[in-house]
Short mmCIF file of C-alpha atoms in Angstrom, two decimals:
data_model
loop_
_atom_site.label_atom_id
_atom_site.label_comp_id
_atom_site.label_asym_id
_atom_site.label_seq_id
_atom_site.Cartn_x
_atom_site.Cartn_y
_atom_site.Cartn_z
CA MET G 1 92.30 132.99 118.27
CA ASN G 2 95.51 134.12 116.51
CA LYS G 3 98.00 131.45 115.61
CA THR G 4 101.52 131.17 114.18
CA THR G 5 102.30 128.20 111.78
CA LYS G 6 105.91 127.18 111.25
CA PHE G 7 107.35 125.52 108.20
CA PHE G 8 110.91 124.09 107.47
CA VAL G 9 111.87 124.43 103.86
CA ASP G 10 113.31 121.18 102.32
CA ASP G 11 115.40 120.66 99.17
CA THR G 12 112.38 120.13 97.02
CA SER G 13 111.13 123.71 97.62
CA ASN G 14 114.54 125.39 97.21
CA ASN G 15 114.43 128.67 95.20
CA LEU G 16 110.57 128.80 95.07
CA ARG G 17 108.58 132.03 95.37
CA LEU G 18 107.39 132.53 99.00
CA ASP G 19 103.80 132.99 97.98
CA LYS G 20 103.70 129.86 95.86
CA TYR G 21 105.46 127.78 98.55
CA LEU G 22 102.79 128.92 101.08
CA ALA G 23 100.06 128.28 98.75
CA SER G 24 101.06 124.63 98.57
CA LYS G 25 101.36 124.40 102.31
CA LEU G 26 98.22 126.32 103.21
CA SER G 27 95.69 125.05 100.75
CA ILE G 28 92.96 126.35 102.91
CA LEU G 29 93.93 129.91 101.88
CA THR G 30 93.73 131.53 98.44
CA ARG G 31 96.74 133.10 96.73
CA SER G 32 95.28 136.54 97.40
CA GLN G 33 94.80 135.85 100.97
CA ILE G 34 98.46 134.73 101.34
CA LYS G 35 99.63 137.84 99.44
CA LYS G 36 97.81 140.01 101.96
CA ILE G 37 99.24 138.14 104.97
CA ILE G 38 102.70 138.69 103.53
CA LEU G 39 102.12 142.44 102.80
CA SER G 40 100.71 142.89 106.31
CA ASN G 41 104.20 141.87 107.61
CA ASN G 42 102.84 138.59 109.07
CA VAL G 43 105.35 136.25 107.47
CA SER G 44 109.03 135.89 108.52
CA ILE G 45 112.00 133.88 107.20
CA ASN G 46 114.48 132.92 109.86
CA LYS G 47 112.71 135.49 112.17
CA GLU G 48 113.13 138.34 109.68
CA ILE G 49 109.91 139.96 108.45
CA VAL G 50 109.31 139.52 104.66
CA LYS G 51 107.63 142.19 102.61
CA SER G 52 107.49 140.74 99.12
CA PRO G 53 105.37 137.73 97.99
CA SER G 54 107.96 137.09 95.26
CA GLN G 55 110.89 136.57 97.59
CA LYS G 56 112.66 133.42 96.91
CA ILE G 57 113.13 130.83 99.79
CA LYS G 58 116.07 128.54 100.32
CA SER G 59 116.52 125.02 101.61
CA GLY G 60 116.79 125.04 105.39
CA ASN G 61 114.83 128.34 105.84
CA ILE G 62 112.26 128.42 108.73
CA VAL G 63 109.13 130.20 107.56
CA ASP G 64 106.74 131.57 110.35
CA VAL G 65 103.19 132.56 109.32
CA PHE G 66 101.06 134.59 111.58
CA ILE G 67 97.33 134.20 110.79
CA GLU G 68 94.79 136.51 112.56
CA GLU G 69 91.60 134.64 113.31
CA LYS G 70 88.48 136.39 112.15
CA LYS G 71 85.67 136.73 114.70
CA THR G 72 83.02 134.25 114.00
CA GLU G 73 79.68 133.06 115.51
CA HIS G 74 79.86 130.64 118.41
CA ILE G 75 79.28 127.08 117.15
CA LYS G 76 77.37 125.04 119.64
CA ALA G 77 78.27 121.39 120.41
CA GLU G 78 75.54 118.88 119.66
CA LYS G 79 75.18 115.21 120.78
CA MET G 80 75.10 113.37 117.50
CA ASN G 81 75.49 109.73 116.39
CA ILE G 82 78.78 109.74 114.53
CA GLU G 83 80.40 106.53 113.32
CA ILE G 84 84.13 106.67 114.10
CA ILE G 85 86.12 104.31 111.86
CA HIS G 86 89.53 105.13 113.36
CA GLU G 87 90.91 107.44 116.03
CA ASP G 88 94.51 108.22 117.32
CA LYS G 89 96.28 111.27 118.79
CA ASP G 90 96.59 112.85 115.41
CA LEU G 91 93.53 112.13 113.37
CA ILE G 92 89.99 110.74 113.09
CA VAL G 93 88.34 108.90 110.26
CA VAL G 94 84.51 109.30 110.20
CA ASN G 95 81.95 107.33 108.12
CA LYS G 96 79.56 110.23 107.45
CA GLN G 97 75.87 109.37 106.95
CA SER G 98 74.02 110.90 103.96
CA GLY G 99 72.03 113.97 104.83
CA ILE G 100 74.71 115.53 107.12
CA VAL G 101 76.45 118.78 106.14
CA VAL G 102 80.15 118.72 107.07
CA HIS G 103 80.49 122.19 108.55
CA PRO G 104 78.29 125.25 109.45
CA GLY G 105 77.52 127.72 106.64
CA ALA G 106 74.69 129.79 105.22
CA GLY G 107 71.40 127.96 106.21
CA ASN G 108 73.34 125.32 108.10
CA LYS G 109 74.29 126.54 111.56
CA ASP G 110 73.33 123.50 113.48
CA GLY G 111 73.13 119.70 112.95
CA THR G 112 76.41 119.58 110.96
CA LEU G 113 79.34 117.10 111.49
CA VAL G 114 81.37 119.80 113.20
CA ASN G 115 78.61 120.43 115.72
CA GLY G 116 78.77 116.66 116.62
CA LEU G 117 82.61 116.63 116.56
CA LEU G 118 82.75 119.55 119.04
CA HIS G 119 80.49 117.55 121.43
CA LEU G 120 82.87 114.57 121.38
CA TYR G 121 86.25 116.36 121.23
CA LYS G 122 85.67 119.85 122.52
CA LYS G 123 88.70 121.90 121.64
CA ASN G 124 90.92 118.91 120.88
CA LEU G 125 90.74 119.54 117.08
CA SER G 126 92.97 121.50 114.80
CA ASP G 127 92.13 125.23 114.36
CA LEU G 128 94.14 125.74 111.10
CA ASN G 129 91.00 125.97 108.98
CA GLY G 130 89.30 128.46 111.33
CA LEU G 131 86.99 128.32 114.33
CA SER G 132 84.03 127.53 112.20
CA ARG G 133 85.65 124.38 110.69
CA PRO G 134 87.63 122.76 113.53
CA GLY G 135 89.60 119.64 112.31
CA ILE G 136 88.07 119.87 108.82
CA VAL G 137 90.65 119.09 106.10
CA HIS G 138 88.29 118.25 103.22
CA ARG G 139 84.64 117.80 102.53
CA ILE G 140 82.20 115.51 100.90
CA ASP G 141 78.69 116.61 99.67
CA LYS G 142 75.72 116.56 102.15
CA GLU G 143 73.92 113.72 100.28
CA THR G 144 77.17 111.58 99.88
CA SER G 145 77.89 109.02 102.48
CA GLY G 146 81.29 107.65 103.46
CA LEU G 147 84.89 108.40 104.73
CA LEU G 148 86.08 111.76 105.89
CA VAL G 149 89.36 112.37 107.65
CA VAL G 150 89.47 114.86 110.54
CA ALA G 151 92.63 116.50 112.00
CA LYS G 152 93.22 116.67 115.76
CA THR G 153 96.46 118.80 115.57
CA ASN G 154 97.59 121.60 113.44
CA PHE G 155 100.65 119.62 112.36
CA ALA G 156 98.36 116.83 111.25
CA HIS G 157 96.13 119.25 109.45
CA ALA G 158 98.97 120.91 107.48
CA ASN G 159 100.41 117.53 106.61
CA LEU G 160 97.13 116.12 105.29
CA ALA G 161 96.32 119.34 103.43
CA GLU G 162 99.56 119.08 101.67
CA GLN G 163 98.86 115.44 100.77
CA PHE G 164 95.45 116.53 99.26
CA ASN G 165 97.12 119.50 97.53
CA LYS G 166 99.63 117.11 95.90
CA HIS G 167 96.82 114.52 94.99
CA THR G 168 98.70 111.78 96.84
CA ILE G 169 95.77 110.77 98.97
CA LYS G 170 93.85 107.98 97.20
CA ARG G 171 90.10 107.99 97.32
CA LYS G 172 87.57 105.54 95.81
CA TYR G 173 83.87 106.18 95.54
CA LEU G 174 81.00 103.71 94.57
CA ALA G 175 78.16 105.12 92.56
CA LEU G 176 74.99 103.85 91.08
CA ILE G 177 74.47 105.34 87.54
CA TRP G 178 71.91 105.42 84.77
CA GLY G 179 73.07 103.46 81.87
CA VAL G 180 76.32 101.62 81.05
CA ILE G 181 79.62 103.37 80.47
CA ARG G 182 81.58 102.47 77.22
CA PRO G 183 84.15 101.25 77.55
CA LEU G 184 83.27 99.51 80.93
CA ASN G 185 86.60 100.60 82.49
CA GLY G 186 88.54 103.81 81.65
CA LYS G 187 89.65 107.28 82.55
CA ILE G 188 87.71 110.64 82.11
CA ILE G 189 90.03 113.72 81.68
CA THR G 190 88.53 117.21 81.41
CA LEU G 191 88.85 120.71 82.72
CA LEU G 192 86.32 121.79 85.24
CA SER G 193 85.23 125.29 85.98
CA ARG G 194 82.39 127.20 87.56
CA ASN G 195 79.15 127.13 85.56
CA LYS G 196 78.71 130.53 83.90
CA LYS G 197 74.76 130.52 84.64
CA ASN G 198 74.84 129.04 88.10
CA ARG G 199 78.06 129.66 90.19
CA GLN G 200 77.12 126.96 92.63
CA LEU G 201 77.38 124.32 89.93
CA MET G 202 80.55 122.99 88.03
CA SER G 203 80.75 122.17 84.42
CA VAL G 204 83.14 120.75 81.89
CA SER G 205 85.15 123.32 79.92
CA GLU G 206 87.24 123.04 76.78
CA ARG G 207 89.49 125.95 77.42
CA THR G 208 89.50 127.13 81.05
CA GLY G 209 89.35 125.57 84.50
CA LYS G 210 91.38 123.01 86.44
CA LYS G 211 92.32 119.59 85.11
CA ALA G 212 90.22 116.78 86.65
CA ILE G 213 90.94 113.05 86.23
CA THR G 214 88.57 110.26 87.21
CA ASN G 215 89.40 106.61 86.80
CA TYR G 216 86.25 104.33 86.65
CA ARG G 217 85.59 100.68 86.69
CA THR G 218 82.14 99.03 86.04
CA LEU G 219 81.40 96.46 88.85
CA LYS G 220 77.93 95.41 87.85
CA VAL G 221 75.24 96.20 85.20
CA PHE G 222 71.69 95.66 86.35
CA VAL G 223 68.93 94.85 83.87
CA LYS G 224 65.27 95.07 84.98
CA ARG G 225 62.08 95.27 82.84
CA GLU G 226 60.59 98.26 84.83
CA ILE G 227 63.59 100.48 84.51
CA PRO G 228 66.46 101.39 82.24
CA LYS G 229 69.92 99.80 82.72
CA ILE G 230 71.64 100.78 85.91
CA SER G 231 75.32 100.20 86.74
CA LEU G 232 77.45 100.06 89.82
CA VAL G 233 80.77 101.77 89.17
CA GLU G 234 83.91 102.33 91.29
CA CYS G 235 85.41 105.83 90.73
CA ALA G 236 89.09 106.45 91.87
CA LEU G 237 90.09 110.21 91.95
CA GLU G 238 93.48 111.44 90.68
CA THR G 239 92.24 114.96 91.44
CA GLY G 240 89.67 116.15 93.86
CA ARG G 241 87.79 118.97 92.18
CA THR G 242 84.26 120.17 93.47
CA HIS G 243 81.60 117.87 92.36
CA GLN G 244 84.10 116.07 90.11
CA ILE G 245 82.66 112.61 89.89
CA ARG G 246 79.01 113.97 89.58
CA VAL G 247 80.09 116.29 86.61
CA HIS G 248 82.19 113.71 85.01
CA LEU G 249 79.63 110.89 84.98
CA ASN G 250 76.82 113.27 83.71
CA HIS G 251 79.25 114.63 81.02
CA ILE G 252 79.49 111.18 79.55
CA GLY G 253 75.75 110.60 79.70
CA CYS G 254 75.44 108.37 82.78
CA PRO G 255 74.46 110.71 85.65
CA ILE G 256 74.31 109.37 89.29
CA LEU G 257 70.83 108.17 90.55
CA CYS G 258 69.08 110.96 92.27
CA ASP G 259 71.48 113.73 91.38
CA ARG G 260 69.18 116.65 91.48
CA LEU G 261 71.94 119.04 90.28
CA TYR G 262 73.58 117.14 87.32
CA GLY G 263 70.81 115.24 85.64
CA GLY G 264 70.15 112.03 87.55
CA HIS G 265 66.88 113.08 89.28
CA SER G 266 64.81 113.89 86.08
CA GLN G 267 65.57 110.38 84.78
CA LEU G 268 64.52 108.91 88.14
CA GLU G 269 61.22 110.71 87.85
CA GLN G 270 60.58 109.16 84.43
CA ALA G 271 61.00 105.65 85.67
CA ALA G 272 59.94 104.45 89.04
CA LEU G 273 62.74 102.81 90.99
CA THR G 274 61.28 99.60 92.37
CA GLY G 275 62.26 96.12 93.42
CA ASN G 276 60.46 92.88 94.01
CA GLN G 277 62.05 92.06 97.45
CA GLU G 278 59.26 91.34 99.88
CA ASN G 279 56.81 92.92 97.42
CA GLN G 280 57.94 96.39 98.56
CA SER G 281 59.04 99.34 96.39
CA ILE G 282 62.58 100.35 96.76
CA ILE G 283 62.83 104.14 97.35
CA LEU G 284 66.00 106.04 97.02
CA ASP G 285 65.82 109.76 97.77
CA ARG G 286 69.54 110.79 97.97
CA LEU G 287 72.46 111.03 95.81
CA ALA G 288 73.69 107.38 95.10
CA LEU G 289 77.34 108.15 95.84
CA HIS G 290 79.47 106.61 98.68
CA ALA G 291 83.10 107.39 99.64
CA GLN G 292 84.31 103.93 100.21
CA GLN G 293 88.06 103.98 100.48
CA LEU G 294 90.66 106.42 101.73
CA ARG G 295 94.39 105.75 101.64
CA LEU G 296 96.98 108.25 102.95
CA ASN G 297 100.28 108.57 104.70
CA HIS G 298 99.80 108.92 108.43
CA PRO G 299 101.15 112.45 109.49
CA ALA G 300 103.01 111.05 112.44
CA THR G 301 104.77 108.09 110.85
CA ASP G 302 104.54 108.88 107.14
CA GLU G 303 103.44 105.26 106.70
CA PRO G 304 100.59 104.45 104.49
CA VAL G 305 97.26 103.63 105.99
CA GLU G 306 94.01 102.61 104.46
CA PHE G 307 90.38 102.75 105.56
CA VAL G 308 87.35 101.25 104.09
CA ALA G 309 83.60 101.92 104.73
CA PRO G 310 80.99 99.30 103.35
CA LEU G 311 78.42 100.61 101.05
CA ALA G 312 75.80 102.60 103.04
CA ASP G 313 72.64 100.63 104.13
CA ASP G 314 70.20 102.43 101.89
CA LEU G 315 72.37 101.94 98.73
CA SER G 316 72.99 98.33 99.73
CA ILE G 317 69.25 97.72 99.84
CA VAL G 318 68.87 99.08 96.29
CA VAL G 319 71.77 96.92 94.95
CA LYS G 320 70.41 93.92 96.62
CA ALA G 321 67.04 94.46 95.11
CA PHE G 322 68.40 94.83 91.58
CA ARG G 323 70.41 91.66 92.02
CA ASN G 324 67.50 89.64 93.24
CA GLY G 325 65.46 91.04 90.29
#
């Protein structure tokens, strides 16, 4: 389905290049995609077609962007147990379970969160991110549990995407990590870029990449005879780069438990993760990362709203076992 998205230029965007302005508004598109849309005569300012990506916009301009939807495979709706933390006419906040992929992709056509959302909401989700990702504004990894905001309308989607792009949405995660971070509380600031050997991974770079900032706070250090020290830490994101927390914690020598991509799994294999609760072994077979808190400005009111999801059950069992030990 083709669609036109309208933007009203405010004083803060006066005299910006058109392509730069649209990049800030349509974070789901790359700069090259935006350039193609402009050069294809699909962008107008005050109803006049624009032919140059470098054209300057003025406060008070009305920018219309026509986006031609690419044909995509039909995504089937699936009945699924989805925990809804909050819902109103503009957005949904989901507490995603570990093991669920957010949207369909290569090797994951079914069983994704999107399949479940389509069953619950049918066509009542935004389509700004394409037919294969209805309502999806941002993602968390398959093995990560916790909060995810979903847009019902295109207006809400564009508003939330802009908040993510400006890094004004506050997100806090809980992670179980190997070792103890020194100092116990602090900030990690690096550049992150694609790993040169494996493009699916991210890595810290000294010269190239995007700036990534993670604030951390150690909540508890667990000491047991059977295993090395393990810490429970809270990570607050100032930026939201791909795999940011995982890469940052591994970079400082404290990878997340069961992180098969960034170092945590090999350590787990070297030391059995066990607890003495009811004489049973405590087995954790997923990334020990949970998106606990989400704070944003509601698209309809611009008022701050905050959502919290308690630590997932499987991670809570592990923490409880360590405390009892």
